[in-house]
Amino acid sequence: MDVVTLGESMVTFLPTRPGRLADVPSFERGIGGAESNVACVLAALGHSTRWVSRVGADGFGSHLVERIAGYGVDVRAVRTDPSRPTGVYFRTAADRATAAHEVAYYRAGSAASAMSVTNTDLTAAHAGRVLHLSGITAALSAECLDLTRALTAPRPGRPLVSFDVNYRPALWRGADGPRVLLELARRADIVFVGDDEAREVWGLRGGSAIREALPEPATVVVKQGKGGATAFTRDTEGLEDADGTAFPVRPPTVDVVAPIGAGDAFAAGFLSATLRGLPVERRLRHGHLAAAAALTTPADLADPPARGHADRLAALDDEAWGRLRLGPGWTQADRAPEEANTP
C-alpha cells in the first residue's frame, strides 16, 4: 500500500437549500471523515490506499464501506461492530466560519469510538509507505487515544506517519487536548496544522513559532487559508529533499462553493506529490489544487483533477500560477495551462 489511513467516517446529511437546520425540509446523503477523505482522494489520484476503521451493523455502515470502496480504497480491515451504531451528522449550507453555520453530530458511542489496540488490525494499519492519522481519532475515547499512541510510537520499520492536528474542541473532555495533540504531532514525520488552529490549541503565532514547537517532524506544513501554506522541511527517509528550509506557496484564486473537506484534500494532494518525489513547492501546489477541487463542490468529498491536469497546472511559472482562477467544474476542464483560468 502507498497510504493507509485510520479513523472514523460518518454518513453526512447535506441540506437541499440554505437555512437553519430547523427550517431545512430535506437532506441529501453523503459521506464524511477526515481520514477516509484522504484515502479516497489519494485513490482517485492513482495511489493504492487502505482505510482502517469500525462501523455499525446497520445500513449507514454498509453505505460508508461501499462508497469508500467505490473510490478504489481497500476496506478489508474495516470491522463491523454488532452493538454500536455508525455515526451520522447534519450540517447547514452556510460557511463554517459564519455564525449561521450549524452542525449536529450523532457520534457518541459510535462503533468507531470503540476502536482499540486489541480490536484493530495493527498489521494492516502498518502496511503502507505512509500511515495517515488525525487528532480527531485521539479525541473519540480513551481506547482510541491508546490506539493512536501505539500507532505513532517509534519502532523499527514504522511507516512514515502523517498527522493532521484537526483540533475539535467539542470532542475533547477536560483540558488534555492541547497537550495530547502536541505529543502526537511531535511523534509524526509529516504534520499538517492550520495557523489559526495552532493559535487556538497551543497559543502559537506564526509558522516559525509552530516549527520551533515541533522540531522532530521532518516536515511541518502550516496552512494559512487564503494566504497559502508554508512547508518547513529537512531530509529524512529519502522522501524529503530540503534541509531546514521554509517554502511558502500561495494558492490560486478559487470561487468557493463550500469549504468543507478542503483540509483533507490538501493533505492528500501534498502526500501524493511527496510519494512521487516532487519538489516541496510542487507538493504544496498539488495540495492547493486538491483543496480547490473540494472548495468548488458542495459535498465533503470531491474528485480531484486528473494527475496530468494537476501536473500541468503545478508546473506553471510563478506569474501564470498567480493568475490562475478556479471555479466549479474546473477539474473536468483538462485544457492547456494557458487556458486553465476558469470562470
C-alpha positions as CSV (number, residue, x, y, z in Angstrom):
1,M,0.0,0.0,0.0
2,D,1.1,3.6,-0.6
3,V,-1.0,5.0,2.1
4,V,-3.1,3.6,5.0
5,T,-5.5,5.8,6.9
6,L,-7.3,5.1,10.2
7,G,-10.2,7.0,11.7
8,E,-14.0,7.4,12.0
9,S,-16.2,8.1,9.0
10,M,-19.8,9.2,9.2
11,V,-22.8,9.5,6.9
12,T,-23.4,13.2,6.4
13,F,-26.7,14.8,5.5
14,L,-26.4,17.9,3.3
15,P,-29.3,20.4,3.1
16,T,-31.1,20.7,-0.2
17,R,-31.3,24.5,0.3
18,P,-29.8,27.2,2.6
19,G,-31.3,27.9,6.0
20,R,-31.3,26.8,9.6
21,L,-31.4,23.1,10.4
22,A,-34.8,23.8,12.0
23,D,-36.1,25.0,8.6
24,V,-34.4,22.8,6.0
25,P,-37.1,20.4,4.8
26,S,-34.9,17.7,3.3
27,F,-31.3,16.5,3.1
28,E,-29.1,14.6,0.6
29,R,-26.9,11.8,1.9
30,G,-23.1,11.8,1.6
31,I,-20.1,10.6,3.4
32,G,-17.6,12.4,5.5
33,G,-14.5,11.5,7.6
34,A,-11.1,13.2,7.6
35,E,-9.0,10.0,7.2
36,S,-11.3,8.3,4.7
37,N,-11.5,11.5,2.7
38,V,-7.7,11.5,2.4
39,A,-7.8,7.8,1.3
40,C,-10.4,8.4,-1.3
41,V,-8.7,11.4,-2.9
42,L,-5.4,9.6,-3.0
43,A,-7.0,6.6,-4.6
44,A,-8.6,8.9,-7.2
45,L,-5.0,10.2,-7.8
46,G,-3.8,6.7,-8.6
47,H,-2.4,5.5,-5.3
48,S,-3.0,2.3,-3.5
49,T,-4.8,3.1,-0.3
50,R,-6.5,1.4,2.7
51,W,-8.9,2.7,5.2
52,V,-9.0,1.0,8.7
53,S,-12.0,1.7,10.9
54,R,-15.2,0.3,12.6
55,V,-18.8,0.8,11.5
56,G,-22.1,-0.4,12.9
57,A,-24.0,-3.4,11.7
58,D,-26.5,-1.0,10.0
59,G,-27.4,0.5,6.6
60,F,-25.3,3.6,7.3
61,G,-22.2,1.4,7.9
62,S,-22.8,-0.6,4.8
63,H,-23.2,2.7,2.8
64,L,-19.9,4.1,4.1
65,V,-17.9,0.9,3.3
66,E,-19.5,0.6,-0.2
67,R,-19.0,4.3,-1.1
68,I,-15.4,4.4,0.1
69,A,-14.6,1.1,-1.6
70,G,-16.1,2.6,-4.8
71,Y,-13.2,5.0,-4.9
72,G,-10.8,2.1,-5.1
73,V,-9.9,2.1,-1.4
74,D,-9.1,-1.2,0.3
75,V,-11.7,-1.6,3.1
76,R,-10.9,-5.2,4.2
77,A,-9.6,-4.0,7.5
78,V,-12.9,-2.3,8.4
79,R,-14.6,-4.2,11.2
80,T,-18.3,-4.3,11.9
81,D,-19.5,-3.7,15.5
82,P,-22.8,-5.5,16.3
83,S,-23.6,-3.4,19.3
84,R,-22.7,0.2,18.3
85,P,-24.1,2.4,15.6
86,T,-22.4,4.2,12.7
87,G,-22.1,7.9,13.4
88,V,-24.0,10.4,11.4
89,Y,-24.2,14.2,11.2
90,F,-26.3,17.0,9.7
91,R,-25.0,20.4,8.6
92,T,-26.3,23.6,7.1
93,A,-25.1,25.0,3.7
94,A,-23.6,28.1,5.4
95,D,-19.8,28.6,5.6
96,R,-18.3,27.1,8.7
97,A,-16.7,30.4,9.5
98,T,-20.0,32.2,9.8
99,A,-22.4,32.3,12.7
100,A,-25.1,30.8,10.5
101,H,-23.2,27.5,10.2
102,E,-24.7,24.6,12.2
103,V,-23.6,21.1,12.6
104,A,-25.4,18.4,14.6
105,Y,-23.3,15.3,15.3
106,Y,-24.7,12.0,16.4
107,R,-21.5,10.1,17.0
108,A,-21.4,9.5,20.8
109,G,-21.0,5.8,21.5
110,S,-20.3,5.1,17.8
111,A,-18.7,1.9,16.5
112,A,-15.5,3.9,15.5
113,S,-15.2,5.3,19.0
114,A,-14.7,1.8,20.3
115,M,-11.5,1.2,18.2
116,S,-8.7,-0.1,20.4
117,V,-5.3,-1.7,20.2
118,T,-7.0,-5.1,20.8
119,N,-9.8,-5.0,18.1
120,T,-7.9,-3.2,15.3
121,D,-5.8,-4.9,12.7
122,L,-2.4,-3.3,13.5
123,T,-0.6,-5.3,10.8
124,A,-3.0,-3.8,8.2
125,A,-2.5,-0.3,9.7
126,H,1.2,-0.6,9.4
127,A,1.3,-2.0,5.9
128,G,1.7,1.3,3.9
129,R,4.6,3.5,3.0
130,V,2.6,6.2,4.8
131,L,0.2,5.9,7.7
132,H,-2.1,9.0,7.9
133,L,-3.9,9.8,11.2
134,S,-5.6,12.8,12.7
135,G,-6.2,14.3,16.1
136,I,-9.9,13.6,15.8
137,T,-9.4,9.9,16.4
138,A,-7.4,10.5,19.6
139,A,-10.3,12.6,21.0
140,L,-13.0,10.0,20.4
141,S,-12.3,7.8,23.5
142,A,-9.5,6.6,25.8
143,E,-9.3,3.5,23.8
144,C,-8.9,5.5,20.6
145,L,-6.2,7.6,22.2
146,D,-4.3,4.5,23.3
147,L,-4.5,3.2,19.7
148,T,-3.2,6.4,18.2
149,R,-0.3,6.4,20.7
150,A,0.5,2.8,19.7
151,L,0.4,3.6,16.0
152,T,2.7,6.7,16.4
153,A,5.2,5.1,18.8
154,P,8.7,4.9,17.4
155,R,9.7,1.4,16.3
156,P,11.8,-0.3,13.7
157,G,10.1,-0.4,10.3
158,R,7.4,2.0,11.2
159,P,5.8,3.6,8.1
160,L,6.1,7.3,7.6
161,V,3.5,8.8,9.9
162,S,1.4,11.7,8.6
163,F,-0.6,13.6,11.2
164,D,-3.3,16.2,10.7
165,V,-3.9,18.0,14.0
166,N,-7.6,18.6,13.2
167,Y,-8.4,20.2,16.6
168,R,-12.0,19.7,17.5
169,P,-12.6,21.4,20.9
170,A,-16.1,19.8,21.4
171,L,-14.6,16.3,21.2
172,W,-12.0,16.8,24.0
173,R,-13.1,16.2,27.5
174,G,-11.2,18.2,30.1
175,A,-8.0,20.2,29.3
176,D,-5.8,17.4,27.9
177,G,-6.4,18.1,24.2
178,P,-3.6,20.6,23.6
179,R,-1.0,18.5,25.4
180,V,-2.0,15.3,23.7
181,L,-2.1,16.8,20.3
182,L,1.4,18.2,20.8
183,E,2.7,14.9,21.9
184,L,1.2,13.1,18.9
185,A,2.4,15.7,16.4
186,R,6.0,15.5,17.7
187,R,5.9,11.8,17.1
188,A,4.9,12.2,13.4
189,D,7.1,12.6,10.3
190,I,4.7,14.9,8.4
191,V,2.4,17.3,10.3
192,F,-0.5,19.4,8.9
193,V,-1.8,22.2,11.1
194,G,-3.6,25.5,10.4
195,D,-2.1,28.7,11.5
196,D,-5.3,29.7,13.3
197,E,-5.6,26.2,14.7
198,A,-2.2,26.3,16.3
199,R,-3.0,29.7,17.8
200,E,-6.2,28.2,19.3
201,V,-4.8,24.9,20.6
202,W,-1.3,25.9,21.6
203,G,-1.2,29.7,21.7
204,L,1.4,29.8,18.9
205,R,1.5,32.6,16.4
206,G,3.2,32.2,13.0
207,G,4.9,29.4,11.2
208,S,8.3,29.8,12.8
209,A,6.8,29.5,16.3
210,I,4.9,26.4,15.2
211,R,8.1,24.8,13.7
212,E,10.0,25.6,16.9
213,A,7.4,23.8,19.0
214,L,7.5,20.8,16.6
215,P,11.3,20.2,15.9
216,E,11.0,16.5,15.5
217,P,8.9,16.0,12.4
218,A,10.7,16.1,9.1
219,T,8.0,18.2,7.5
220,V,5.6,20.6,9.2
221,V,3.0,22.2,6.8
222,V,1.4,25.3,8.2
223,K,-1.8,26.2,6.4
224,Q,-2.8,29.9,6.3
225,G,-6.1,29.9,4.4
226,K,-6.2,32.4,1.6
227,G,-2.6,33.2,2.5
228,G,-1.4,29.8,1.3
229,A,0.7,27.3,3.1
230,T,4.3,27.0,4.2
231,A,6.3,23.8,4.5
232,F,9.2,23.6,6.9
233,T,11.3,20.6,5.8
234,R,14.5,18.7,6.4
235,D,15.9,15.5,4.9
236,T,14.7,12.1,6.2
237,E,13.9,8.6,4.9
238,G,14.6,9.7,1.3
239,L,11.2,11.3,0.9
240,E,12.1,14.8,1.8
241,D,14.6,16.9,-0.1
242,A,15.3,20.0,1.9
243,D,17.5,21.0,4.8
244,G,15.5,23.1,7.3
245,T,14.1,25.5,4.7
246,A,10.7,27.2,4.8
247,F,8.8,27.1,1.5
248,P,5.8,29.4,1.3
249,V,3.3,28.9,-1.6
250,R,0.2,30.9,-2.2
251,P,-3.0,29.2,-3.5
252,P,-4.7,30.0,-6.8
253,T,-7.8,32.2,-6.6
254,V,-10.8,29.9,-6.0
255,D,-14.5,30.6,-6.4
256,V,-15.6,28.8,-3.2
257,V,-18.8,26.8,-3.2
258,A,-18.3,25.2,0.3
259,P,-15.2,25.0,2.5
260,I,-15.8,21.5,4.0
261,G,-13.2,18.9,3.2
262,A,-10.6,21.2,1.8
263,G,-8.1,20.4,4.5
264,D,-8.3,16.7,3.9
265,A,-8.0,17.2,0.2
266,F,-4.9,19.4,0.7
267,A,-3.3,16.7,2.8
268,A,-4.0,14.1,0.1
269,G,-2.6,16.3,-2.7
270,F,0.6,17.0,-0.7
271,L,1.1,13.3,0.3
272,S,0.6,12.3,-3.4
273,A,3.3,14.6,-4.6
274,T,5.5,13.5,-1.7
275,L,5.2,9.9,-2.6
276,R,6.1,10.8,-6.2
277,G,9.2,12.6,-5.0
278,L,8.2,16.0,-6.3
279,P,10.0,19.2,-5.0
280,V,8.5,20.8,-1.9
281,E,7.0,23.7,-3.8
282,R,5.2,21.3,-6.2
283,R,3.9,19.3,-3.2
284,L,2.3,22.5,-1.8
285,R,0.8,23.4,-5.2
286,H,-0.7,19.9,-5.6
287,G,-2.1,20.3,-2.1
288,H,-3.7,23.6,-3.1
289,L,-5.1,22.1,-6.3
290,A,-6.7,19.2,-4.5
291,A,-8.1,21.6,-2.0
292,A,-9.5,23.7,-4.8
293,A,-11.4,20.7,-6.1
294,A,-13.1,20.3,-2.7
295,L,-13.7,24.1,-2.4
296,T,-15.6,24.2,-5.7
297,T,-18.1,21.5,-4.9
298,P,-20.8,21.4,-2.1
299,A,-20.0,17.9,-0.8
300,D,-17.4,17.0,1.8
301,L,-15.6,14.8,-0.7
302,A,-14.8,15.8,-4.3
303,D,-13.0,14.1,-7.2
304,P,-9.5,15.7,-7.6
305,P,-8.2,16.8,-11.0
306,A,-6.6,14.1,-13.1
307,R,-3.0,13.7,-12.3
308,G,-1.8,15.0,-15.7
309,H,-4.1,18.1,-15.4
310,A,-2.8,18.8,-11.9
311,D,0.8,18.3,-13.1
312,R,0.4,20.8,-15.8
313,L,-1.1,23.4,-13.5
314,A,1.5,22.8,-10.8
315,A,4.3,23.3,-13.3
316,L,3.1,26.8,-14.3
317,D,5.6,29.6,-13.8
318,D,5.0,31.9,-10.9
319,E,3.3,34.6,-12.9
320,A,0.9,32.2,-14.5
321,W,0.2,30.4,-11.2
322,G,-0.6,33.8,-9.6
323,R,-3.2,34.5,-12.4
324,L,-4.9,31.1,-12.0
325,R,-8.5,31.2,-11.1
326,L,-10.5,28.0,-10.5
327,G,-14.3,27.7,-10.3
328,P,-17.0,25.0,-10.2
329,G,-16.3,22.3,-12.9
330,W,-12.6,23.2,-13.3
331,T,-11.4,19.7,-12.6
332,Q,-13.2,18.4,-15.7
333,A,-11.6,21.1,-17.9
334,D,-8.4,19.3,-18.9
335,R,-7.1,22.1,-21.0
336,A,-3.7,23.5,-21.8
337,P,-2.1,25.6,-18.9
338,E,-2.7,28.9,-20.7
339,E,-6.4,28.1,-20.9
340,A,-6.7,26.8,-17.3
341,N,-8.2,30.0,-15.9
342,T,-11.8,29.0,-15.5
343,P,-14.8,31.3,-14.7
